[in-house]
């Protein structure tokens, strides 16, 4: 077997990099209302350091990178990092997960720097509700961002909706309808219990609800590297995906590692056991030593998370590890 494999023979080729834990929104399920303590510039990895880690991963078998946060677009000159990462020979794709509010402004630079694709988080199509869920944002900025990304040809733009019972679950059909009206590629995400804001809605319940619009046909051609399962409504241009961390554990197909903005390499979103690369980087570790640490983190990937059993790791929040 060539490539990078963990102890459970899963092929690891994907690195999610959180570039900041700051955000310009305060989504009720993700961030405290007051935001997070500001890390000083020296506490987070520089773009050069991130690039070194990516090069080490690339040598070992990583070929896809996603930038996330916090909100990645609040970090200055993100397109510089996109350019540095997309120039690494083994990296085929650099993509971005964003709340979309700043996307319209930055999309031309990001595209020029080599960005391949973008996922945009949006939990409601109602302006008042958007302000409630994000505490700070304006819906129209995200809609402009979606249009800008689609206009720039970053195809497919995926729209991620976290579904919360009693808060936005009455909009599941509205989002599903956007696959007809606007050709959106929508992904419904089961809420993970990091903050006590609402009960999750299971993917099977969402599928039942959407079935009132037509039969959901399995769809296998969506580009992506993640845990979603995809469907399409009859005659729709867009697709519908479900990400079900709680009710349909996808760990057996996990292909990813995560790097936090302060340089921790995490083997799993939902388990402890990170390895500190910042210390090594700042003590001039050789490429061989960084490779050894990277392999150690890969080898420590757990077989599965235990969310369904109510076990939630406490060391990192979603805004720190990047979702
Ligand atoms: N700020 C960017 C954004 O919102 O897309 C990137 C970071 S955010 C932490 C990444 C993803 O994690 C978003 O799609 C967000 O909706 C999702 N997320 C955050 N907290 C979550 C939770 N408790 N359950 C499920 N998804 C969550
Ligand atoms: Fe910010 Fe994204 Fe978390 Fe919302 S989900 S608070 S946009 S990091």
Coordinates of C-alpha atoms and ligand atoms in Angstrom, one line a residue:
X1 CA 0.0 0.0 0.0
X2 CA 1.4 3.5 -0.8
X3 CA 0.2 6.6 0.9
X4 CA -0.5 7.5 4.5
X5 CA -2.6 5.0 6.6
X6 CA -3.6 5.0 10.2
X7 CA -3.8 2.0 12.6
X8 CA -7.2 1.1 11.2
X9 CA -6.0 1.0 7.6
X10 CA -7.9 4.2 6.8
X11 CA -6.2 6.3 4.0
X12 CA -5.3 9.7 5.3
X13 CA -5.0 12.3 2.6
X14 CA -6.8 15.4 3.9
X15 CA -5.6 18.2 6.2
X16 CA -8.0 20.7 7.7
X17 CA -6.1 23.8 8.9
X18 CA -7.7 26.3 11.3
X19 CA -5.9 29.6 10.6
X20 CA -7.5 31.5 13.5
X21 CA -10.0 31.0 16.3
X22 CA -11.3 34.5 16.0
X23 CA -14.6 35.1 14.2
X24 CA -16.7 38.1 13.1
X25 CA -19.9 36.1 14.1
X26 CA -20.9 34.4 17.4
X27 CA -23.1 31.5 16.2
X28 CA -25.1 30.3 19.2
X29 CA -24.0 26.7 18.8
X30 CA -20.3 27.5 18.4
X31 CA -19.0 30.6 20.2
X32 CA -19.7 32.4 23.5
X33 CA -21.4 35.8 23.0
X34 CA -18.3 37.7 24.1
X35 CA -16.1 35.9 21.5
X36 CA -12.8 34.4 22.4
X37 CA -9.7 35.8 24.2
X38 CA -7.5 37.3 21.6
X39 CA -4.4 35.2 21.0
X40 CA -1.3 37.3 20.4
X41 CA 0.2 37.1 16.9
X42 CA 3.1 35.0 18.3
X43 CA 0.8 32.4 19.8
X44 CA -0.6 31.3 16.4
X45 CA 1.4 29.7 13.6
X46 CA 2.7 32.1 10.9
X47 CA 1.8 31.3 7.3
X48 CA 5.4 30.1 6.8
X49 CA 5.0 27.7 9.7
X50 CA 1.6 26.4 8.4
X51 CA 3.2 25.9 5.0
X52 CA 6.1 23.8 6.6
X53 CA 3.6 21.5 8.3
X54 CA 1.6 21.2 5.0
X55 CA 4.8 20.3 3.2
X56 CA 5.6 17.6 5.7
X57 CA 2.1 16.2 5.4
X58 CA 2.3 16.4 1.6
X59 CA 5.5 14.4 1.6
X60 CA 3.7 11.7 3.7
X61 CA 0.6 11.5 1.5
X62 CA -1.7 14.6 2.2
X63 CA -3.0 15.9 -1.2
X64 CA -6.0 18.0 -0.1
X65 CA -6.2 20.9 2.3
X66 CA -9.1 22.9 3.6
X67 CA -8.7 26.2 5.5
X68 CA -11.1 26.9 8.3
X69 CA -11.3 28.6 11.6
X70 CA -12.9 30.6 13.5
X71 CA -13.5 32.6 10.4
X72 CA -10.6 32.2 8.1
X73 CA -11.3 35.4 6.2
X74 CA -10.7 37.5 9.3
X75 CA -7.0 36.6 9.2
X76 CA -5.1 39.2 7.1
X77 CA -4.0 38.2 3.6
X78 CA -5.4 34.7 3.6
X79 CA -4.9 34.6 -0.1
X80 CA -1.1 34.6 0.5
X81 CA -1.5 31.4 2.4
X82 CA -3.7 29.9 -0.3
X83 CA -1.0 30.7 -2.8
X84 CA 1.8 29.1 -0.6
X85 CA -0.2 25.9 -0.1
X86 CA -1.4 25.5 -3.7
X87 CA 2.2 25.8 -4.9
X88 CA 3.2 22.6 -2.9
X89 CA 3.7 20.0 -5.6
X90 CA 1.7 17.2 -4.0
X91 CA -1.3 19.3 -3.1
X92 CA -4.1 19.0 -5.7
X93 CA -6.7 21.1 -3.9
X94 CA -6.9 24.0 -1.5
X95 CA -10.4 24.8 -0.3
X96 CA -12.1 27.0 2.2
X97 CA -14.9 26.8 4.8
X98 CA -16.3 30.2 5.6
X99 CA -19.3 32.0 7.0
X100 CA -19.4 33.8 3.7
X101 CA -19.8 37.3 5.2
X102 CA -16.4 38.6 3.8
X103 CA -16.3 36.4 0.7
X104 CA -17.5 38.9 -1.8
X105 CA -14.6 41.2 -1.0
X106 CA -11.9 38.5 -1.1
X107 CA -13.1 36.0 -3.7
X108 CA -11.1 37.5 -6.7
X109 CA -7.8 37.3 -4.8
X110 CA -8.5 33.9 -3.4
X111 CA -9.4 32.5 -6.8
X112 CA -6.2 34.0 -8.3
X113 CA -4.2 32.5 -5.5
X114 CA -5.4 29.0 -6.4
X115 CA -8.4 28.4 -4.3
X116 CA -10.3 25.4 -5.7
X117 CA -13.6 25.3 -3.8
X118 CA -15.6 26.9 -1.0
X119 CA -18.1 25.7 1.5
X120 CA -20.4 28.4 3.0
X121 CA -22.2 28.0 6.3
X122 CA -25.7 29.4 6.4
X123 CA -28.4 28.2 8.8
X124 CA -31.4 30.3 7.8
X125 CA -32.8 32.3 4.9
X126 CA -34.6 34.8 7.2
X127 CA -32.8 38.0 8.0
X128 CA -34.1 38.4 11.6
X129 CA -33.4 34.8 12.4
X130 CA -29.9 35.1 11.0
X131 CA -29.2 37.9 13.4
X132 CA -30.5 35.7 16.3
X133 CA -28.4 32.6 15.3
X134 CA -25.2 34.5 14.5
X135 CA -25.7 37.3 17.1
X136 CA -23.8 39.7 14.8
X137 CA -24.3 39.1 11.1
X138 CA -26.3 40.2 8.1
X139 CA -27.9 37.6 5.9
X140 CA -27.4 39.7 2.8
X141 CA -23.6 39.6 3.2
X142 CA -23.6 35.8 3.0
X143 CA -26.0 35.8 0.0
X144 CA -23.6 38.2 -1.8
X145 CA -20.8 35.9 -0.8
X146 CA -22.6 32.8 -2.3
X147 CA -23.2 34.7 -5.5
X148 CA -19.6 35.9 -5.7
X149 CA -18.3 32.4 -5.2
X150 CA -20.6 30.9 -7.8
X151 CA -19.8 33.8 -10.2
X152 CA -16.1 33.1 -9.8
X153 CA -16.7 29.5 -11.0
X154 CA -15.7 27.8 -7.7
X155 CA -17.8 24.8 -8.4
X156 CA -19.5 23.2 -6.5
X157 CA -20.2 25.8 -3.9
X158 CA -21.7 23.9 -1.0
X159 CA -24.0 25.5 1.6
X160 CA -23.8 24.0 5.1
X161 CA -26.9 24.2 7.3
X162 CA -26.7 23.1 11.0
X163 CA -30.2 22.1 11.9
X164 CA -31.5 22.9 15.4
X165 CA -34.8 21.8 16.7
X166 CA -37.2 24.6 17.4
X167 CA -34.7 27.2 16.0
X168 CA -34.4 26.6 12.2
X169 CA -35.7 23.1 11.5
X170 CA -38.8 24.6 9.9
X171 CA -36.5 25.8 7.1
X172 CA -35.2 22.4 6.0
X173 CA -37.7 22.4 3.1
X174 CA -36.8 25.9 2.1
X175 CA -33.2 24.9 1.8
X176 CA -34.1 21.7 0.0
X177 CA -36.1 23.9 -2.4
X178 CA -33.0 26.0 -3.2
X179 CA -31.6 23.0 -5.0
X180 CA -34.5 23.7 -7.5
X181 CA -34.7 27.4 -7.4
X182 CA -31.0 28.3 -7.4
X183 CA -29.2 25.0 -8.0
X184 CA -27.6 25.2 -4.6
X185 CA -25.7 22.2 -3.2
X186 CA -27.1 22.1 0.3
X187 CA -25.7 19.9 3.2
X188 CA -27.7 19.4 6.3
X189 CA -25.5 18.9 9.4
X190 CA -26.7 17.3 12.7
X191 CA -26.0 19.7 15.6
X192 CA -23.2 18.5 17.8
X193 CA -23.7 19.2 21.5
X194 CA -20.9 21.6 22.2
X195 CA -23.2 24.3 23.5
X196 CA -26.5 23.7 25.1
X197 CA -28.7 25.6 22.6
X198 CA -31.1 23.1 21.1
X199 CA -31.7 19.5 20.4
X200 CA -30.4 18.0 17.1
X201 CA -32.6 16.8 14.3
X202 CA -31.5 13.4 12.9
X203 CA -30.7 13.0 9.2
X204 CA -33.3 10.4 8.9
X205 CA -36.0 12.8 10.2
X206 CA -34.7 15.5 7.7
X207 CA -34.9 12.9 4.8
X208 CA -38.5 12.1 5.8
X209 CA -39.4 15.8 5.8
X210 CA -37.7 16.4 2.4
X211 CA -39.4 13.4 0.9
X212 CA -42.6 15.5 0.7
X213 CA -40.9 17.3 -2.2
X214 CA -40.1 14.1 -4.1
X215 CA -38.0 10.9 -3.9
X216 CA -34.4 11.5 -2.9
X217 CA -32.2 9.7 -5.4
X218 CA -28.7 8.8 -4.2
X219 CA -26.2 10.9 -6.0
X220 CA -22.6 9.8 -6.2
X221 CA -20.9 12.4 -8.4
X222 CA -20.4 15.3 -6.0
X223 CA -16.8 16.4 -5.6
X224 CA -15.7 16.3 -2.0
X225 CA -13.5 14.7 0.6
X226 CA -15.9 14.5 3.5
X227 CA -18.4 12.4 5.4
X228 CA -21.6 13.5 3.6
X229 CA -23.9 11.2 1.8
X230 CA -25.5 12.8 -1.3
X231 CA -29.0 12.8 -2.9
X232 CA -30.9 14.7 -5.5
X233 CA -34.5 15.6 -5.8
X234 CA -36.1 14.7 -9.2
X235 CA -35.2 17.4 -11.8
X236 CA -33.2 19.5 -9.3
X237 CA -29.9 21.1 -10.5
X238 CA -28.4 21.1 -7.0
X239 CA -27.8 18.3 -4.6
X240 CA -28.6 17.5 -1.0
X241 CA -26.1 16.1 1.4
X242 CA -26.4 14.9 5.0
X243 CA -23.6 15.0 7.5
X244 CA -24.7 12.8 10.5
X245 CA -22.0 12.7 13.2
X246 CA -24.5 11.6 15.8
X247 CA -26.9 9.1 14.2
X248 CA -24.8 7.7 11.3
X249 CA -21.2 7.5 12.6
X250 CA -18.9 8.0 9.6
X251 CA -15.6 7.3 11.4
X252 CA -14.8 4.2 9.4
X253 CA -14.2 6.4 6.3
X254 CA -12.3 9.2 8.1
X255 CA -9.5 10.5 5.9
X256 CA -8.4 13.6 7.8
X257 CA -6.1 15.3 10.2
X258 CA -6.6 18.7 11.7
X259 CA -4.1 21.5 12.5
X260 CA -5.2 24.2 15.0
X261 CA -4.2 27.8 14.7
X262 CA -1.8 27.4 17.7
X263 CA -0.1 24.5 16.1
X264 CA -1.7 21.4 17.5
X265 CA -2.1 18.4 15.2
X266 CA -5.3 16.7 16.1
X267 CA -6.1 13.1 15.1
X268 CA -9.9 13.5 15.6
X269 CA -12.5 16.3 15.8
X270 CA -14.2 14.5 18.7
X271 CA -11.4 13.0 20.7
X272 CA -8.4 14.3 22.7
X273 CA -4.8 13.4 21.9
X274 CA -3.3 16.3 20.0
X275 CA 0.4 16.8 19.3
X276 CA 2.1 20.1 19.6
X277 CA 3.9 21.1 16.5
X278 CA 4.5 24.7 17.3
X279 CA 7.0 23.9 20.0
X280 CA 8.9 21.7 17.6
X281 CA 8.7 24.3 14.8
X282 CA 10.0 27.0 17.1
X283 CA 12.9 24.8 18.3
X284 CA 14.1 24.3 14.7
X285 CA 13.0 20.7 14.5
X286 CA 14.3 19.0 11.4
X287 CA 11.9 17.8 8.6
X288 CA 12.6 14.3 9.8
X289 CA 11.5 15.2 13.4
X290 CA 8.3 16.9 12.1
X291 CA 7.6 13.9 9.9
X292 CA 8.0 11.6 13.0
X293 CA 5.5 13.8 15.0
X294 CA 3.0 13.9 12.1
X295 CA 3.2 10.1 11.8
X296 CA 2.7 9.7 15.6
X297 CA -0.5 11.8 15.4
X298 CA -1.8 9.7 12.5
X299 CA -1.0 6.5 14.4
X300 CA -3.0 7.8 17.4
X301 CA -6.2 8.4 15.4
X302 CA -9.0 6.7 17.4
X303 CA -11.2 4.1 15.7
X304 CA -14.3 6.3 16.3
X305 CA -15.8 9.1 18.3
X306 CA -18.3 8.5 21.1
X307 CA -20.8 11.3 20.6
X308 CA -23.7 8.9 20.4
X309 CA -22.7 7.7 23.9
X310 CA -22.7 11.3 25.2
X311 CA -18.9 11.6 25.4
X312 CA -17.7 15.0 24.3
X313 CA -14.1 15.9 24.5
X314 CA -13.4 19.2 26.3
X315 CA -10.0 20.3 25.2
X316 CA -11.0 22.1 22.0
X317 CA -14.1 23.9 20.9
X318 CA -15.4 23.9 17.3
X319 CA -14.1 27.4 16.7
X320 CA -10.7 26.2 17.8
X321 CA -10.5 23.0 15.9
X322 CA -12.3 24.3 12.8
X323 CA -15.4 22.0 12.5
Ligands
LIG1 N1 -16.4 30.2 10.4 C1 -16.4 29.2 9.4 C2 -17.8 28.7 9.1 O1 -18.7 29.0 9.9 O2 -18.0 28.1 8.1 C3 -15.5 28.0 9.6 C4 -15.4 27.4 11.0 S1 -16.9 26.6 11.6 C5 -16.4 26.1 13.1 C6 -17.0 25.2 10.5 C7 -18.3 24.5 10.5 O3 -18.6 23.9 11.8 C8 -19.5 25.4 10.1 O4 -20.2 24.8 9.0 C9 -20.3 25.3 11.4 O5 -21.7 25.5 11.1 C10 -20.0 24.0 12.0 N2 -20.3 23.9 13.4 C11 -19.9 24.7 14.4 N3 -20.4 24.3 15.5 C12 -21.1 23.2 15.3 C13 -21.9 22.3 16.1 N4 -22.0 22.4 17.4 N5 -22.5 21.2 15.4 C14 -22.4 21.1 14.1 N6 -21.7 21.9 13.3 C15 -21.0 22.9 13.9
LIG2 FE1 -17.8 31.8 13.6 FE2 -18.1 29.7 12.0 FE3 -18.3 29.4 14.6 FE4 -20.2 30.7 13.3 S1 -19.7 28.6 13.1 S2 -19.2 31.4 15.3 S3 -19.1 31.7 11.8 S4 -16.5 30.0 13.5

